[in-house]
Structure formats: C-alpha cells, structure tokens
PDB file of C-alpha atoms and ligand atoms in Angstrom:
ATOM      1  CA  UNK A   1       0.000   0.000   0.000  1.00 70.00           C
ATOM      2  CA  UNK A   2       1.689   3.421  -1.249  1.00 77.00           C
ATOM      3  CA  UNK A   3       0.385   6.397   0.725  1.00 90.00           C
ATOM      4  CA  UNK A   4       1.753   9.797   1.215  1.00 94.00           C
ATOM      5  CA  UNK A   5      -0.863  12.032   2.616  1.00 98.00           C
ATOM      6  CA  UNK A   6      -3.156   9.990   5.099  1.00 98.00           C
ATOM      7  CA  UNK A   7      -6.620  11.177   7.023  1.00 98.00           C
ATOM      8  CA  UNK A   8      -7.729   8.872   9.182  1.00 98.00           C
ATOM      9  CA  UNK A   9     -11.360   9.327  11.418  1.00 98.00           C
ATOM     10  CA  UNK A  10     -12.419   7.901  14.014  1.00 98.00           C
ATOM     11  CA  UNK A  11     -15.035   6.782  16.035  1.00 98.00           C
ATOM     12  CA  UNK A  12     -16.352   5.835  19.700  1.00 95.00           C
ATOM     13  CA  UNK A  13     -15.604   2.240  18.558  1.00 96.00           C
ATOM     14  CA  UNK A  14     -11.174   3.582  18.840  1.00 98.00           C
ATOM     15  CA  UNK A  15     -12.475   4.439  22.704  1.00 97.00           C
ATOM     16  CA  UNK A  16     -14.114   1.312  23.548  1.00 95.00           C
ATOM     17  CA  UNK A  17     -11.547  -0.872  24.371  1.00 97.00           C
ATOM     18  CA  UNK A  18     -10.786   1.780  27.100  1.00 97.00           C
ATOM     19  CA  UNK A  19     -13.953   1.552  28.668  1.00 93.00           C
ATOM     20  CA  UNK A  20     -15.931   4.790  27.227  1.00 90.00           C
ATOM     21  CA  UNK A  21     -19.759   3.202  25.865  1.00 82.00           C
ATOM     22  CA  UNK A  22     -20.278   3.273  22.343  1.00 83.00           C
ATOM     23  CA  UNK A  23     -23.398   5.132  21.012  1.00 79.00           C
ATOM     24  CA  UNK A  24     -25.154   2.249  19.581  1.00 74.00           C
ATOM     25  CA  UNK A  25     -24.088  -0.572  21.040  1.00 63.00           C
ATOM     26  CA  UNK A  26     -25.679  -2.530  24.406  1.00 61.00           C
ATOM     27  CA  UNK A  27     -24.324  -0.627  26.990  1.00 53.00           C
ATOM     28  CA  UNK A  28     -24.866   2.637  24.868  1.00 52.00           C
ATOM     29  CA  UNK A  29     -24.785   5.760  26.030  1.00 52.00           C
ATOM     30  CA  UNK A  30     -27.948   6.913  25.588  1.00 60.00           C
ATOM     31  CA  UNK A  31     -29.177   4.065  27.525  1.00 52.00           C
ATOM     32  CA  UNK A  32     -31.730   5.694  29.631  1.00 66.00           C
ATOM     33  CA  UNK A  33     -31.621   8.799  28.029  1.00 74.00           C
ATOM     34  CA  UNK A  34     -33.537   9.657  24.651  1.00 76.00           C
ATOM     35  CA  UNK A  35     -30.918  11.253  22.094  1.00 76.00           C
ATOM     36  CA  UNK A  36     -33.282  14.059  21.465  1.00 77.00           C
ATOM     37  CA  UNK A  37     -33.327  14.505  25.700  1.00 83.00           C
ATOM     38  CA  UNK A  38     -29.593  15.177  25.782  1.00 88.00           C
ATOM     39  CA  UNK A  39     -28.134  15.878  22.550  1.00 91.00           C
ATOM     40  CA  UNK A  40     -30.124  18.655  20.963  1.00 93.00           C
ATOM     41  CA  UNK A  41     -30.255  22.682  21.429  1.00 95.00           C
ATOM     42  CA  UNK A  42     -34.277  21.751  22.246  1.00 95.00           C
ATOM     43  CA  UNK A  43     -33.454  19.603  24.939  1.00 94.00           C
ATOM     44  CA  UNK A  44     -30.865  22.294  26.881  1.00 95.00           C
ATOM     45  CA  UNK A  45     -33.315  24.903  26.281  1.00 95.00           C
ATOM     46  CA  UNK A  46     -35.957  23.231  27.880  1.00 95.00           C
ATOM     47  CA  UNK A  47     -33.843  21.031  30.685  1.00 93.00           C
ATOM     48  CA  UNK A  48     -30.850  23.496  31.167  1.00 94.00           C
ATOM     49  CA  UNK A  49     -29.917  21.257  34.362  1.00 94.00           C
ATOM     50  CA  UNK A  50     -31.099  17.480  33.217  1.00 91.00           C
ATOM     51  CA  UNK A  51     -28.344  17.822  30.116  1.00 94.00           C
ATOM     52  CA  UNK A  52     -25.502  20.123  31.921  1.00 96.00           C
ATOM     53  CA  UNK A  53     -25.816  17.173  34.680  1.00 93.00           C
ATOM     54  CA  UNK A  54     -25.355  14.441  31.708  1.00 92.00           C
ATOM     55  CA  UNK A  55     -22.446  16.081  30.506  1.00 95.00           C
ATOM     56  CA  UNK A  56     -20.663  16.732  33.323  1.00 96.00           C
ATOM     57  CA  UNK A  57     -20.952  12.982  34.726  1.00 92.00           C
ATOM     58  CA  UNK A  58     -19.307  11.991  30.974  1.00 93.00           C
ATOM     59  CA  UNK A  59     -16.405  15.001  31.939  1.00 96.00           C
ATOM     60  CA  UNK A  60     -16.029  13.470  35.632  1.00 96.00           C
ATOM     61  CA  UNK A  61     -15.313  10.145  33.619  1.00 95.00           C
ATOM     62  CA  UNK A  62     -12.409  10.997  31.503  1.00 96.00           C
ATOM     63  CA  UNK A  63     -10.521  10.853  34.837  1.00 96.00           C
ATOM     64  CA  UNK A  64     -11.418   7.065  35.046  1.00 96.00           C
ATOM     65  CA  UNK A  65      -9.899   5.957  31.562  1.00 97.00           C
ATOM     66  CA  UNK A  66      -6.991   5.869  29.640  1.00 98.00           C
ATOM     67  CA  UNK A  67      -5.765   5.772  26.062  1.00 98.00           C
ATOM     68  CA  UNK A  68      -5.480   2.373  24.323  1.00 98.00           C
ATOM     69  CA  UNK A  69      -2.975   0.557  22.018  1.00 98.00           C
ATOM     70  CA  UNK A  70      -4.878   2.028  19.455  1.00 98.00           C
ATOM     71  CA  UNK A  71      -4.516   5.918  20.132  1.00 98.00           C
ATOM     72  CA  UNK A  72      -1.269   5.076  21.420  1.00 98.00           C
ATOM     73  CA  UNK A  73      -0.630   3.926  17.760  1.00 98.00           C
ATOM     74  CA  UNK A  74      -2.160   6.588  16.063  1.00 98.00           C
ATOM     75  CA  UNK A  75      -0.323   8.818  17.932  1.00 98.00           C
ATOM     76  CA  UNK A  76       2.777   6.864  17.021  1.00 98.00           C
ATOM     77  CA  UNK A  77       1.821   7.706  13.274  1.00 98.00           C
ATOM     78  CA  UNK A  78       1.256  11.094  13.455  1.00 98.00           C
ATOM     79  CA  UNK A  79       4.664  11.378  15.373  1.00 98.00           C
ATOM     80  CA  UNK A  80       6.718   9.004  12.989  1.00 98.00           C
ATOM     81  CA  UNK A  81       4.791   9.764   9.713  1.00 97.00           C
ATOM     82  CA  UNK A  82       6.657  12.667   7.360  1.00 95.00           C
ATOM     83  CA  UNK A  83       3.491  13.324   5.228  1.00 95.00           C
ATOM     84  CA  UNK A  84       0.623  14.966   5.413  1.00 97.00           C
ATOM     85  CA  UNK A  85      -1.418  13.198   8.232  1.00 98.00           C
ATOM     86  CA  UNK A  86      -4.761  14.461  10.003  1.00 98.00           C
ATOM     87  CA  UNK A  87      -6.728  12.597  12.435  1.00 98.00           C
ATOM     88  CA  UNK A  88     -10.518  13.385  12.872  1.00 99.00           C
ATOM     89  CA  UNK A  89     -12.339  12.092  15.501  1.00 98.00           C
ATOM     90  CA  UNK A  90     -16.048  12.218  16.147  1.00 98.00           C
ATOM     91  CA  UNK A  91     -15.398  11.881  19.908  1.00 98.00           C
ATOM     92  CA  UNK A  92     -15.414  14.044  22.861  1.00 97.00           C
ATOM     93  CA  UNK A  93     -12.962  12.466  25.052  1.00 98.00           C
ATOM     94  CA  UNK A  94      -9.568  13.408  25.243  1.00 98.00           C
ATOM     95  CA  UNK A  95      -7.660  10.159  24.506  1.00 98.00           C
ATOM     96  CA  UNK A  96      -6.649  10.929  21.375  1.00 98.00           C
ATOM     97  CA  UNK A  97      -4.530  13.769  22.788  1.00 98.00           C
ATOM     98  CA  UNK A  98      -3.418  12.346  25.705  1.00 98.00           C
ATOM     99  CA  UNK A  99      -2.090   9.806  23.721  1.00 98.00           C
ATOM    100  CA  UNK A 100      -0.116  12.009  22.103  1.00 98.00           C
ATOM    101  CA  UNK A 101      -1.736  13.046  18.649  1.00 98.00           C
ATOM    102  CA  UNK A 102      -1.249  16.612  17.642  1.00 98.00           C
ATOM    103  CA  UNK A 103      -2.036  16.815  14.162  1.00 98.00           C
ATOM    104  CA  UNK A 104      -5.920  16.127  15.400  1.00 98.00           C
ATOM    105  CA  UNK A 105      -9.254  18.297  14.919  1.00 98.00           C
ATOM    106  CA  UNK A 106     -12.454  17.438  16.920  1.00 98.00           C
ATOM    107  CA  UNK A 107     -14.934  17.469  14.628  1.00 98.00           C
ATOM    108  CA  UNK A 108     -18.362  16.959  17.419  1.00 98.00           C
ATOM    109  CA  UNK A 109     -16.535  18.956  20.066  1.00 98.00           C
ATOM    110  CA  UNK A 110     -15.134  18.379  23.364  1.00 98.00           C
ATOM    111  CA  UNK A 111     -16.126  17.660  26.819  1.00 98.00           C
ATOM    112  CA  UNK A 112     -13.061  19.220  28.091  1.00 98.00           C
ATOM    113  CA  UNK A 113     -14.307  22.716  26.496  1.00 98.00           C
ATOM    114  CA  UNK A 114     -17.326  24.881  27.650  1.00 98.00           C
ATOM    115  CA  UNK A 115     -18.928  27.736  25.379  1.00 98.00           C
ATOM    116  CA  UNK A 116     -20.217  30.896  26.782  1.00 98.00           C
ATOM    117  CA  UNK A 117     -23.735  31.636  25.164  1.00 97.00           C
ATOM    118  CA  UNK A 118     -22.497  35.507  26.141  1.00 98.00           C
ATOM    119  CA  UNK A 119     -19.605  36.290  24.828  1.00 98.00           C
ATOM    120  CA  UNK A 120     -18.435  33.401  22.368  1.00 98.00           C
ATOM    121  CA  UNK A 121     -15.523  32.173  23.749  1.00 98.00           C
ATOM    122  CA  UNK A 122     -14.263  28.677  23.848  1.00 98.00           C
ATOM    123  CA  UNK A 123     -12.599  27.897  27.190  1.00 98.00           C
ATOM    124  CA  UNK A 124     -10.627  25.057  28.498  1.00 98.00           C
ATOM    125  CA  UNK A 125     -13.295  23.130  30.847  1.00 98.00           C
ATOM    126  CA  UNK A 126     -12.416  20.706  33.615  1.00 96.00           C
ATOM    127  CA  UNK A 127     -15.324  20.617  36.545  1.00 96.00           C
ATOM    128  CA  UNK A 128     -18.966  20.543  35.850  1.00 97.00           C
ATOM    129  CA  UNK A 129     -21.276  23.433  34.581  1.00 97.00           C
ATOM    130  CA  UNK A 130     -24.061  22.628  36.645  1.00 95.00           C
ATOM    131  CA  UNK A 131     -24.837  25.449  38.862  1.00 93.00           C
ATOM    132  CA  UNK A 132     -23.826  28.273  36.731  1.00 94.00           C
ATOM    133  CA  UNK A 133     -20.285  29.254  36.658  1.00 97.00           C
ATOM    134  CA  UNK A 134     -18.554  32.448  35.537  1.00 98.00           C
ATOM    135  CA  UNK A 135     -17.221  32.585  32.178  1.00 98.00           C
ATOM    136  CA  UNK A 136     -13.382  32.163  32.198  1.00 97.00           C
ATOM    137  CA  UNK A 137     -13.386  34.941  29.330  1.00 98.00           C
ATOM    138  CA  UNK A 138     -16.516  37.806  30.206  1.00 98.00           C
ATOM    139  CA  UNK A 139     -17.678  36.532  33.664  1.00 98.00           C
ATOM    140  CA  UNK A 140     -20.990  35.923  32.754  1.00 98.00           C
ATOM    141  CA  UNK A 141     -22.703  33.250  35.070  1.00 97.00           C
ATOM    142  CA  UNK A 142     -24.953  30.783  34.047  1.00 95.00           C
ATOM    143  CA  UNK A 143     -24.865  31.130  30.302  1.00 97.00           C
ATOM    144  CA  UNK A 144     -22.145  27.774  29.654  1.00 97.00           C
ATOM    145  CA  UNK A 145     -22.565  24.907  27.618  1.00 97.00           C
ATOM    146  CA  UNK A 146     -20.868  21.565  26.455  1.00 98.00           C
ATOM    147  CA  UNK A 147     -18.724  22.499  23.625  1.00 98.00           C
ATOM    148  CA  UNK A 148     -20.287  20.020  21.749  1.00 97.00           C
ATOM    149  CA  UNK A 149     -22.076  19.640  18.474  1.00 97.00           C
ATOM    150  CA  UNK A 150     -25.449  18.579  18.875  1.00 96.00           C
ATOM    151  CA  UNK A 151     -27.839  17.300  16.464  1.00 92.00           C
ATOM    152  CA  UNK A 152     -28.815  20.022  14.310  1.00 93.00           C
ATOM    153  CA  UNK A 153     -25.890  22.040  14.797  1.00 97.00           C
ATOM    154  CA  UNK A 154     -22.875  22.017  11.827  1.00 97.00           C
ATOM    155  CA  UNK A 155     -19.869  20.214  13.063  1.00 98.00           C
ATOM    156  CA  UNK A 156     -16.726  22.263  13.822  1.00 98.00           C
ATOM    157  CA  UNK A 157     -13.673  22.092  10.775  1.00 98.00           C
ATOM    158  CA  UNK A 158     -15.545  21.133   8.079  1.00 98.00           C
ATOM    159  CA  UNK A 159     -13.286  23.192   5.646  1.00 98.00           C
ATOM    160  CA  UNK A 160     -10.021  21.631   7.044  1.00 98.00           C
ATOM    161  CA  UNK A 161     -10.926  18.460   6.845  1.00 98.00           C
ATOM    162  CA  UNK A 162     -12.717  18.929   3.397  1.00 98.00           C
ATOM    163  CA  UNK A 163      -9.165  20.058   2.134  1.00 98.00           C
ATOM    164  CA  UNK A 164      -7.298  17.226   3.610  1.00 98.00           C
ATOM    165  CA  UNK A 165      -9.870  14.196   2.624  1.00 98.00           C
ATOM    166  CA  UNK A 166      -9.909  16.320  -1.239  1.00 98.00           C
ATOM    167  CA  UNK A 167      -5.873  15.723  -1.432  1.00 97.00           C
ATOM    168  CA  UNK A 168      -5.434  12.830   0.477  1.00 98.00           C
ATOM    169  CA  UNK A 169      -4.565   9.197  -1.011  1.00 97.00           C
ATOM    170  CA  UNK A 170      -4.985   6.946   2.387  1.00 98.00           C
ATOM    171  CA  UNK A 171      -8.157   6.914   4.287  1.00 98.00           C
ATOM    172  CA  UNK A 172      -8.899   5.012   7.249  1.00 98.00           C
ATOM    173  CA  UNK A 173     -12.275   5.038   9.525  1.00 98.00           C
ATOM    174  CA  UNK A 174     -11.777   3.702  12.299  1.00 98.00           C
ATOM    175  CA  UNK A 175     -14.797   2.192  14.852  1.00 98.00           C
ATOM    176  CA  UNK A 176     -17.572   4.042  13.554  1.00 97.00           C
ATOM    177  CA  UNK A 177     -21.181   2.942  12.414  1.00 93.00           C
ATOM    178  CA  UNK A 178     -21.001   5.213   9.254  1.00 92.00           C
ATOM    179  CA  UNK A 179     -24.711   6.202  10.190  1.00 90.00           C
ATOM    180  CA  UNK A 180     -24.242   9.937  11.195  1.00 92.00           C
ATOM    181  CA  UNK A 181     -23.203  12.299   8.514  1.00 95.00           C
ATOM    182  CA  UNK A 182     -21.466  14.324   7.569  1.00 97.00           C
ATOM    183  CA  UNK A 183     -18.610  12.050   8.374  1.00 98.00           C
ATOM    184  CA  UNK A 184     -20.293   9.364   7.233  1.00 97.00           C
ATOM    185  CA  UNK A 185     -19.987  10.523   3.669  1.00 97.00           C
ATOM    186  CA  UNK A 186     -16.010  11.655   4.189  1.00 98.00           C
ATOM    187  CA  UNK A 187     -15.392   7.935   2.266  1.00 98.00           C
ATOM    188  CA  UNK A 188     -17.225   9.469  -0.698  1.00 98.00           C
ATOM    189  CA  UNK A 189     -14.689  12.302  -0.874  1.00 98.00           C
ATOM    190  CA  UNK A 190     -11.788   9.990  -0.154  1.00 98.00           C
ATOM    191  CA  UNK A 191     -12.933   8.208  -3.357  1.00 97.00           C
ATOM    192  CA  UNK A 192     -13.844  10.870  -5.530  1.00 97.00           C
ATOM    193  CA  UNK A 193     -10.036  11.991  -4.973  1.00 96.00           C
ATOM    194  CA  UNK A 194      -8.745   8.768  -5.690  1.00 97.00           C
ATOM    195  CA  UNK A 195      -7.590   7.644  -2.131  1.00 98.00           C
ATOM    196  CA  UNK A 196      -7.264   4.107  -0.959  1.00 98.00           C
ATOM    197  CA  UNK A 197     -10.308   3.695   1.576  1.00 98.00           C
ATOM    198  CA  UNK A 198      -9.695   1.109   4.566  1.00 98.00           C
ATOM    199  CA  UNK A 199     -12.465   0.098   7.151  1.00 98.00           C
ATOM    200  CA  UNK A 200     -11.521  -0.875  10.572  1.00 98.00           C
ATOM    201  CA  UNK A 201     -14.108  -1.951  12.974  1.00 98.00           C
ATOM    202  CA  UNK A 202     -15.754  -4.670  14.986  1.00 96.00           C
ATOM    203  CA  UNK A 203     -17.926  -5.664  12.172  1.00 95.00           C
ATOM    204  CA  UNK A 204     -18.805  -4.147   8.498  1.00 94.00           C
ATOM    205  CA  UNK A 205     -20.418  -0.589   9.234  1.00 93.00           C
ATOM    206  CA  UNK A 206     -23.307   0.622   7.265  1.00 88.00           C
ATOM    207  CA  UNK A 207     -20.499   2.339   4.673  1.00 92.00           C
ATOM    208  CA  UNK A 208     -18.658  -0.598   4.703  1.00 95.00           C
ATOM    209  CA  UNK A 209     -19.266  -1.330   0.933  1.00 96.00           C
ATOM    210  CA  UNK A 210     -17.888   1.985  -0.047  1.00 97.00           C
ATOM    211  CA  UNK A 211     -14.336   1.176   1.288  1.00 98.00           C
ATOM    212  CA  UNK A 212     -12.037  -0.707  -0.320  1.00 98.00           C
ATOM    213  CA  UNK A 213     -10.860  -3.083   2.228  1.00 98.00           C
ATOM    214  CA  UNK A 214     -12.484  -4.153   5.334  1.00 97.00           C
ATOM    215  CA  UNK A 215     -10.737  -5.165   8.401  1.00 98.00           C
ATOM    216  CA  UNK A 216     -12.642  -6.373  11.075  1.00 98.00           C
ATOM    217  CA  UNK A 217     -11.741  -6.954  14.930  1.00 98.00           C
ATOM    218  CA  UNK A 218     -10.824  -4.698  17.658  1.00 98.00           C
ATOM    219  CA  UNK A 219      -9.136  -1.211  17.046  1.00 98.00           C
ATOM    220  CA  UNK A 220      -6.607  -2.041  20.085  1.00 98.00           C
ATOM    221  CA  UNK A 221      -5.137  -5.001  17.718  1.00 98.00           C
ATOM    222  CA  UNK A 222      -6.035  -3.725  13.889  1.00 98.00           C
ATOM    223  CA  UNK A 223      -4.560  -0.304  14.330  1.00 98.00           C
ATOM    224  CA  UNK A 224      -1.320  -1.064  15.572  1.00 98.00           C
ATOM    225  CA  UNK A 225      -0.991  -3.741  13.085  1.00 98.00           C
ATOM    226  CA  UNK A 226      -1.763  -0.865  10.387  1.00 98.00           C
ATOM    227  CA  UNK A 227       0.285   1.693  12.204  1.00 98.00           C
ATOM    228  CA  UNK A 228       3.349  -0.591  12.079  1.00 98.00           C
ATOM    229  CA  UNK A 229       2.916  -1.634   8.250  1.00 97.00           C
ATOM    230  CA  UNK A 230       2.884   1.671   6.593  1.00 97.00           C
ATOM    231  CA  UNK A 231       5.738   2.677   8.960  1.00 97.00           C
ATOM    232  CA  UNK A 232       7.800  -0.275   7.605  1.00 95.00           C
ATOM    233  CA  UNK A 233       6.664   0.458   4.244  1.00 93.00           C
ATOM    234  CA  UNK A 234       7.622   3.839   4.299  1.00 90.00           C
ATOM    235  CA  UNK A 235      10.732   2.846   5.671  1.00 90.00           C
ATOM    236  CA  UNK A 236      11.608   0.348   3.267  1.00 90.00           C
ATOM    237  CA  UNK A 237      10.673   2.730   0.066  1.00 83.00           C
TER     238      UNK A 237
HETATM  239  P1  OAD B   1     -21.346   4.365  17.186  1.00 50.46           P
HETATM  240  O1  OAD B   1     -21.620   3.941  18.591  1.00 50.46           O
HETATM  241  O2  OAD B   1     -22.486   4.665  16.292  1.00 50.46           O
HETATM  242  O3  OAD B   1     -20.489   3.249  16.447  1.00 50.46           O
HETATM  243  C1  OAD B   1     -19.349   2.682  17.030  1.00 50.46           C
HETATM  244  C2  OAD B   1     -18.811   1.633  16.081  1.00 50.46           C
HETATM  245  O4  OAD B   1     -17.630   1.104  16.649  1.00 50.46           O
HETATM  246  C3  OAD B   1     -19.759   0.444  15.843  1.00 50.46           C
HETATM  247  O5  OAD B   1     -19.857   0.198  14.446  1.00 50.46           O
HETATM  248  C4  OAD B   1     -19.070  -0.721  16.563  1.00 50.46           C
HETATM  249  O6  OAD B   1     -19.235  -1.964  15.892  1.00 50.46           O
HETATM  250  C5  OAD B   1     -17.613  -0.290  16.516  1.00 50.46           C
HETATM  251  N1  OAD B   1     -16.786  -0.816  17.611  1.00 50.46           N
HETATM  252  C6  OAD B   1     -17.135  -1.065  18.899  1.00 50.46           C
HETATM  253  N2  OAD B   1     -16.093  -1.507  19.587  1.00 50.46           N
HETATM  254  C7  OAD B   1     -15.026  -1.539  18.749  1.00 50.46           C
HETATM  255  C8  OAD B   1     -13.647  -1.917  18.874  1.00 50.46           C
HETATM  256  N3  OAD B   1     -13.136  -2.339  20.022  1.00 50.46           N
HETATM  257  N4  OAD B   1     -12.859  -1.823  17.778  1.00 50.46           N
HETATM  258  C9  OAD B   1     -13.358  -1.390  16.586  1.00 50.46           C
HETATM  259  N5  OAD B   1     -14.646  -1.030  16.404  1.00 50.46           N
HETATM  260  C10 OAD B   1     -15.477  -1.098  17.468  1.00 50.46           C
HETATM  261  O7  OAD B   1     -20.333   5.610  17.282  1.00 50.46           O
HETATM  262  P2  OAD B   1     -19.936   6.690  16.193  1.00 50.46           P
HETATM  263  O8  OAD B   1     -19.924   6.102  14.830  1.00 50.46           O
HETATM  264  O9  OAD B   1     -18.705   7.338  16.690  1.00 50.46           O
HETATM  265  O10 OAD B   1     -22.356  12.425  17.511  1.00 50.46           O
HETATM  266  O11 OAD B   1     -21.127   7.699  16.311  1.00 50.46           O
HETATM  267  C11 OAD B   1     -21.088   8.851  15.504  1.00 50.46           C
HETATM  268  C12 OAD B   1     -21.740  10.009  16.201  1.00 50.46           C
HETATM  269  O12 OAD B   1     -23.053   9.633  16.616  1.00 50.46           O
HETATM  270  C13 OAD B   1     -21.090  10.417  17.506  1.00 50.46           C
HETATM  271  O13 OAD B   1     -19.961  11.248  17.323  1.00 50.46           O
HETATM  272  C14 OAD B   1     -22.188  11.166  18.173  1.00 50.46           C
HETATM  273  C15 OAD B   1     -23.344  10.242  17.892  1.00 50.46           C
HETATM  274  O14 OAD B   1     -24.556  10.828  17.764  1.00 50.46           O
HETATM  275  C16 OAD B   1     -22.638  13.516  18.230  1.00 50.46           C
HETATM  276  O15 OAD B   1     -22.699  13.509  19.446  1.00 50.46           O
HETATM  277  C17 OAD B   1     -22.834  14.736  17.398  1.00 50.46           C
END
C-alpha cells in the first residue's frame, strides 16, 4: 500500500476498548436517556440542568480511563509519519490527545471545552457546569454549555478536513457505524479523490461497501498492526 498524505477518522468504537460506551451498542450511552433529551439545542433549552448534569458525569469520567494501544498507535503515526497526516475524531474524550496526537481536529466537540452563550468564547473546561459558573473569558454566570455539536448544529472544521480528505490518497475510519453524517460521507470524498479507503471496525459498518478493504476486529489489535505496516513500508521505500 503506497500512501503519502493519510486522514484517518475515528469513532467511539477507537475508545471502547478503554472503557468509554459506544453510542449504539448494548451498553450505549444513551441508555436511559432519549438522544433528542440530551443531545439537541431543544433539549438544553428546555432542561438546562437534566443535560448540563449528563455532561458533566461523561467530563467526571475521563478521569477514570486511559488511552489504548490504538490511540497510542495513532499517535505513534502522526509522530513518525513525514506526510501529510490528520486525524478526525467524532469523539469528545480526550484520549486521542493524551495519547499524544497533535495533528488532530475534533470534529463533534469536546467535553473538556465549555462555550459561553455571552460572549463566544471557547474555554478550556475541567469541573462541571451545573450550577452556573462564571465565564473564564466575560464573567458571565450561568450562560455555559458543552462544547459540543449537537444534532442540528454544523460540526466544527468542516473546511479543514474537506481540504485534507480532497488531497489525500490513504483513508482510514476507524470504529464508527457510518450512520451519522457528515462524516459518514467523508469515504465518498476519499474516493472521488482517488484515495485508498480502509475500514476498521468490529464488524462491516453501514459504509462498509464503499471502502475498499475491510478489516474487522478490535481497534486495540487492527490499528497497531496498520500503524506498524505503513511505517515499515515507508521505511523500506
Ligand atoms: P457508534 O456507537 O455509532 O459506532 C461505534 C462503532 O464502533 C460500531 O460500528 C461498533 O461496531 C464499533 N466498535 C465497537 N467496539 C469496537 C472496537 N473495540 N474496535 C473497533 N470497532 C469497534 O459511534 P460513532 O460512529 O462514533 O455524535 O457515532 C457517531 C456520532 O453519533 C457520535 O460522534 C455522536 C453520535 O450521535 C454527536 O454527538 C454529534
């Protein structure tokens, strides 16, 4: 496999394997919670506290995991790899960067960022937002949310990673259904640009016929086995 420029996106499937629920699998996320009760602008205007209280519990978690072999290996990539390289996740957590990977845009958000309905700014989050506090930036109380894209809203670097997926010639998804676009459709604009379109999940996705090679099994053993042949094959060329 030849690549140069890589873009590689992930899912909550990369996360699982380090304990963080998927969205639609048994122990989802939304298990006792309707998506439309938590995850839309509806929902926090109408139950400001039910959905700040459901954020900050998944916040308070991030303390309670850690990366897995597969960030570690994307990481690794990003480090080792002298292309062009750009990892997009669809998650919230932090593992990817605490793993190491810099060359990284979170395209749903992050829990570890709050937005002040005030003023605008994006600040660096750690505690809950339940109970109002003061905006890092204005000092407006009460008027923080979860940096994060609900359903309805437009997802955050859509023109980056446009660019990237239009000029890339390796792309890898990685543990996601393929059932919530836009990113679903990034495969269609790996194609359309000629790249080489790999699959990687625990079984085929809804997408899965628009890739050209499947690999299914666990991230924490497929990536690093990925990770380590186009190293070698970069090496070797
Ligand atoms: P999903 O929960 O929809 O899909 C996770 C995928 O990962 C499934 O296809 C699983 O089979 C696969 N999977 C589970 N464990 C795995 C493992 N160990 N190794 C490899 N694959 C594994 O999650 P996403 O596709 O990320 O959006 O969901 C996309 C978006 O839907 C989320 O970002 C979120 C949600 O609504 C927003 O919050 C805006």
């Amino acid at each position: 496999m030849k690549a140069e420029r890589i873009v590689i996106l992930t899912g909550a499937g990369v996360s699982a394997e380090s304990g963080v629920p998927t969205f639609r699998g048994p122990d989802g996320l939304w298990e006792g919670h309707r998506v439309e009760d938590v995850a839309t602008p509806e929902a926090f205007a109408a139950r400001p506290g039910v959905v700040q209280a459901f954020y900050d519990a998944r916040r308070a978690r991030l303390a309670e995991v850690a990366p897995n072999a597969a960030h570690d290996a994307l990481a690794r990539l990003d480090r080792e790899w002298p292309g062009e390289f750009l990892l997009v996740t669809q998650n919230v957590d932090d593992l990817h960067e605490r793993a190491g990977s810099r060359r990284l845009l979170h395209m749903h958000g992050e829990l570890k960022s709050a937005w002040c309905l005030a003023c605008g700014a994006r600040s660096p989050w750690e505690g809950p937002l339940a109970g109002g506090p003061a905006c890092p930036a204005c000092g407006a109380k009460g008027r923080m949310r979860p940096d994060i894209v609900w359903f309805g809203e437009i997802p955050y670097h859509l023109d980056a990673i446009d660019q990237a997926l239009a000029a890339c010639d390796l792309f890898v998804a990685i543990g996601t259904s393929g059932l919530v676009y836009p990113a679903a459709g990034f495969v269609e604009t790996a194609r359309f640009a000629g790249a080489y379109c790999i699959e990687i999940n625990l079984e085929p996705s809804d997408m899965a016929s628009r890739f050209h090679e499947q690999r299914t099994g666990p991230a924490g053993r497929l990536v690093p086995e990925l990770v380590e042949a186009l190293l070698s094959a970069r090496a070797a060329a």
